[in-house]
Every structure is written in structure tokens, then in C-alpha cells.
């Protein structure tokens, strides 16, 4: 079993829909990251969080440390949100430079 | 522009050849790391560094060497390329303190024939 599990693996939505991507992890962590990988391959960091909730534009990330679970929400989805979303964690006792990744969620938003 | 610069973007090697993938950042980030991305495997950590002169192995270090002589540069060396090293390689950096996330390079697509 992977240390970081994402669901769903693939997600297709219609423009305007509210989207949720889930991430569960099995180790104690010091931080969780949400990344976005564009169709062209570039990777962008969306959020780094260790507790609570963060919001940036239409994106919201939450984390529940006790349940070892995080969610990424996209409100009013748009075709430009189509990308792979990747959850990654830094283990509590690991160097802050180490990341363990989920396999990603492929999101397609249709107009 | 501030960021992480990876070169080259594309490379084809013959089995047994050696080469160095370059990674440079101009943000004074302490942490730097190298990842490879393979279909169905996701991203995996090769080597990482928490500062100049300090490096350590990740999940898949075999066949790769790194050094960190300066804060800015973190090159990845393939000692004797093998077809199993065909992959897309990403370098990333982040500050050692604070809640700032990672900045990734644009990637190097390597094919070993």
C-alpha cells in the first residue's frame, strides 16, 4: 500500500461544477503539498499546509491531521483547470526536502 | 526571471554513456531535490540536499550521483546510462524555513537507447 493514496484517479466534470480530490496518507507528516501538473508537463505548487484550510482564488485545500486526510476543492471549475493534481507529503521525521507523492488525479473539465 | 532552471530539456543517450543534468535556482533556497516521473509510478525522489555540502539519497538513487558545492546549483550525474533511466526528470527547490512550497524546474525528458 502506498504511503499516499489519491482518489479518484480520473475525474471528468462539466464547466462550473464543484470538484473535490481526496488524499489519504499513512504516516505522520510535517506538511502536505498539492501540486498541479499542466498538460505540457510543468509542475506548479498550489498549497503547502500542515493544519486547517487554505484558499487561493477558486482553489481550497483542507487537511485533517487526526484522520490523515486532505482534500482539494475547485469551485466553479473551468476547462483551464484540466490538469493532473498531485498530493505529496513530507514525513514528520524526514528532511523537509523529501517528498512522497500520490499517483495523481487526472482532471478534465469540459466546456 | 527567478526560478529553477533545468538543462537540457531533451536528451537522447546511448546505453553506457554518462551525462549531467543541470539544475540552478536563484532564490537562495536551502532545499533542493531531484525526482523522476514514470508512467504509472508517479514522481519518485532520487537525491536531495538541505544545503550546500549536504546531500542524501532518496527512494531511487542507484545509478545517479549528486553534489551541492553551492546553494544555487544541484547537478544530477548519470554514471552509465541504462534504458531503465529513460524518464522525465524534475529538479525542485524550496526555502528551508516557512510555509512556502516547492518551485519546480520545467523538466528534462531523457531517452536512453
XYZ file of C-alpha atoms in Angstrom:
224
model
C 0.000 0.000 0.000
C 1.380 3.397 -0.978
C 2.025 5.910 1.770
C -0.030 8.461 -0.173
C -3.279 7.493 -1.873
C -5.359 9.773 -4.062
C -8.900 9.421 -5.290
C -10.301 9.456 -7.812
C -7.598 8.574 -10.338
C -9.588 10.195 -13.124
C -12.309 12.810 -12.927
C -14.384 14.382 -15.689
C -16.546 17.387 -14.922
C -18.643 19.947 -16.726
C -17.621 23.579 -16.603
C -18.963 25.239 -13.484
C -19.080 22.120 -11.331
C -17.615 21.902 -7.824
C -14.750 19.422 -7.748
C -13.188 17.511 -4.870
C -9.986 15.484 -4.990
C -9.033 13.435 -1.961
C -5.677 12.449 -0.490
C -5.086 9.979 2.343
C -1.714 9.231 3.862
C -0.490 6.618 6.286
C 2.478 8.290 8.003
C 2.858 11.174 10.407
C 3.638 14.275 8.426
C 5.077 17.717 8.912
C 3.499 19.136 5.751
C 1.257 18.221 2.825
C 1.547 19.723 -0.625
C -0.876 19.996 -3.506
C 0.717 20.310 -6.930
C -0.704 20.895 -10.382
C 0.904 19.402 -13.481
C -0.146 21.052 -16.708
C -0.720 19.107 -19.928
C 2.634 20.437 -21.132
C 4.345 18.780 -18.163
C 5.235 21.735 -15.938
C 4.584 21.363 -12.204
C 3.296 24.186 -10.039
C 2.933 24.203 -6.273
C -0.626 25.118 -5.257
C -0.601 24.735 -1.492
C 1.610 23.694 1.375
C -0.296 23.072 4.599
C 0.150 21.427 7.949
C -3.226 22.205 9.503
C -6.603 23.732 8.771
C -7.517 25.247 5.466
C -6.037 27.472 2.779
C -7.726 29.284 -0.075
C -6.348 30.795 -3.247
C -8.826 32.073 -5.781
C -11.164 29.214 -6.685
C -8.968 26.611 -5.011
C -9.390 25.467 -1.421
C -7.246 22.918 0.401
C -8.120 21.364 3.735
C -6.321 18.922 5.954
C -7.437 16.780 8.905
C -4.319 15.651 10.717
C -6.151 13.233 13.029
C -7.784 11.440 10.094
C -4.670 11.703 7.898
C -6.733 13.139 5.074
C -6.663 16.180 2.824
C -8.986 17.483 0.145
C -8.503 19.856 -2.745
C -11.639 21.657 -3.884
C -12.129 23.638 -7.072
C -15.151 25.895 -7.203
C -16.747 26.966 -10.497
C -14.452 24.699 -12.492
C -13.198 25.824 -15.887
C -11.596 23.946 -18.804
C -8.273 25.621 -17.953
C -8.339 23.677 -14.660
C -7.782 20.477 -16.674
C -4.528 19.053 -15.357
C -3.099 16.350 -13.113
C -3.358 17.212 -9.415
C -0.773 15.594 -7.198
C -0.743 15.242 -3.427
C 2.649 14.921 -1.702
C 3.755 14.708 1.929
C 6.864 15.312 3.967
C 7.140 12.711 6.726
C 7.299 14.062 10.276
C 10.785 12.726 10.871
C 12.017 13.205 7.326
C 14.056 16.036 5.965
C 11.928 18.914 4.766
C 13.493 18.320 1.391
C 11.903 14.871 0.956
C 8.537 14.439 -0.696
C 6.483 11.267 -1.119
C 3.880 11.553 -3.862
C 0.498 10.179 -4.668
C -0.034 8.973 -8.215
C -2.100 11.972 -9.170
C -5.659 12.690 -10.258
C -6.280 13.460 -13.913
C -8.968 16.152 -14.081
C -10.742 17.001 -17.322
C -13.219 19.874 -17.338
C -15.411 20.011 -20.423
C -16.942 23.266 -21.686
C 13.284 35.509 -14.126
C 13.593 33.969 -10.678
C 13.041 30.259 -10.602
C 14.565 26.846 -11.175
C 16.383 26.346 -14.461
C 16.943 22.846 -15.791
C 19.045 21.983 -18.797
C 18.820 20.321 -21.207
C 15.087 19.988 -21.906
C 15.552 16.911 -24.071
C 18.383 14.390 -24.326
C 18.969 11.068 -26.057
C 21.801 8.921 -24.733
C 23.232 5.598 -25.737
C 23.469 2.853 -23.142
C 26.653 3.262 -21.147
C 27.118 6.975 -21.794
C 27.346 9.400 -18.912
C 25.893 12.864 -18.642
C 24.979 15.598 -16.196
C 21.559 17.178 -15.851
C 21.940 20.749 -14.656
C 19.711 22.461 -12.098
C 20.161 26.025 -10.890
C 17.997 28.259 -8.726
C 18.386 31.953 -7.955
C 16.044 32.198 -4.969
C 18.609 31.298 -2.287
C 16.615 28.182 -1.399
C 18.278 25.779 1.023
C 16.375 22.675 -0.050
C 16.851 21.133 -3.486
C 15.841 17.745 -4.820
C 15.701 15.609 -7.940
C 12.723 13.488 -8.968
C 11.951 11.181 -11.820
C 8.485 10.697 -13.250
C 7.488 7.475 -14.956
C 4.066 6.436 -16.293
C 2.108 4.542 -13.634
C 4.777 5.232 -10.979
C 4.263 8.893 -10.252
C 7.118 11.074 -9.049
C 9.914 9.466 -7.054
C 12.751 11.083 -5.140
C 16.266 10.372 -6.425
C 18.524 12.571 -4.266
C 18.050 15.628 -2.143
C 20.020 18.327 -0.365
C 19.266 20.536 2.626
C 22.125 22.927 1.973
C 25.486 23.404 0.316
C 27.757 20.457 1.024
C 24.919 18.224 2.280
C 23.244 15.581 0.115
C 21.358 12.365 0.789
C 19.695 9.541 -1.079
C 16.022 9.280 -1.858
C 13.937 6.310 -2.947
C 15.691 5.508 -6.226
C 19.323 6.677 -6.019
C 21.066 3.828 -7.840
C 22.866 4.928 -10.987
C 22.847 8.611 -10.035
C 25.250 10.922 -8.220
C 24.757 14.452 -6.956
C 26.825 17.188 -5.383
C 25.952 20.570 -3.889
C 29.018 22.772 -3.892
C 26.962 25.988 -3.951
C 23.491 26.964 -2.769
C 22.467 27.692 -6.373
C 23.455 24.520 -8.214
C 22.460 20.885 -7.787
C 23.593 18.784 -10.778
C 22.484 15.187 -11.270
C 25.001 12.823 -12.859
C 24.126 9.640 -14.664
C 27.191 7.460 -14.372
C 26.466 4.837 -17.044
C 23.080 5.333 -18.653
C 20.675 2.399 -18.868
C 17.324 2.108 -20.686
C 15.647 1.910 -17.245
C 16.710 5.531 -16.709
C 14.501 6.709 -19.549
C 12.213 9.126 -17.744
C 11.293 12.734 -17.191
C 13.462 14.364 -14.535
C 12.422 17.299 -12.381
C 14.504 19.443 -10.092
C 12.773 21.377 -7.306
C 13.726 23.785 -4.550
C 12.145 25.459 -1.549
C 13.214 27.638 1.363
C 14.420 25.795 4.445
C 12.050 27.746 6.676
C 8.488 28.923 6.395
C 5.387 27.742 4.611
C 6.494 28.333 1.057
C 6.010 25.393 -1.255
C 8.295 23.981 -3.893
C 9.371 25.594 -7.141
C 9.892 23.057 -9.902
C 12.055 23.216 -12.974
C 10.462 22.598 -16.366
C 11.827 19.073 -16.595
C 14.290 17.095 -18.707
C 12.980 14.339 -20.946
C 15.713 11.709 -21.165
C 15.686 8.729 -23.506
C 18.334 6.023 -23.229
C 18.597 3.759 -26.273
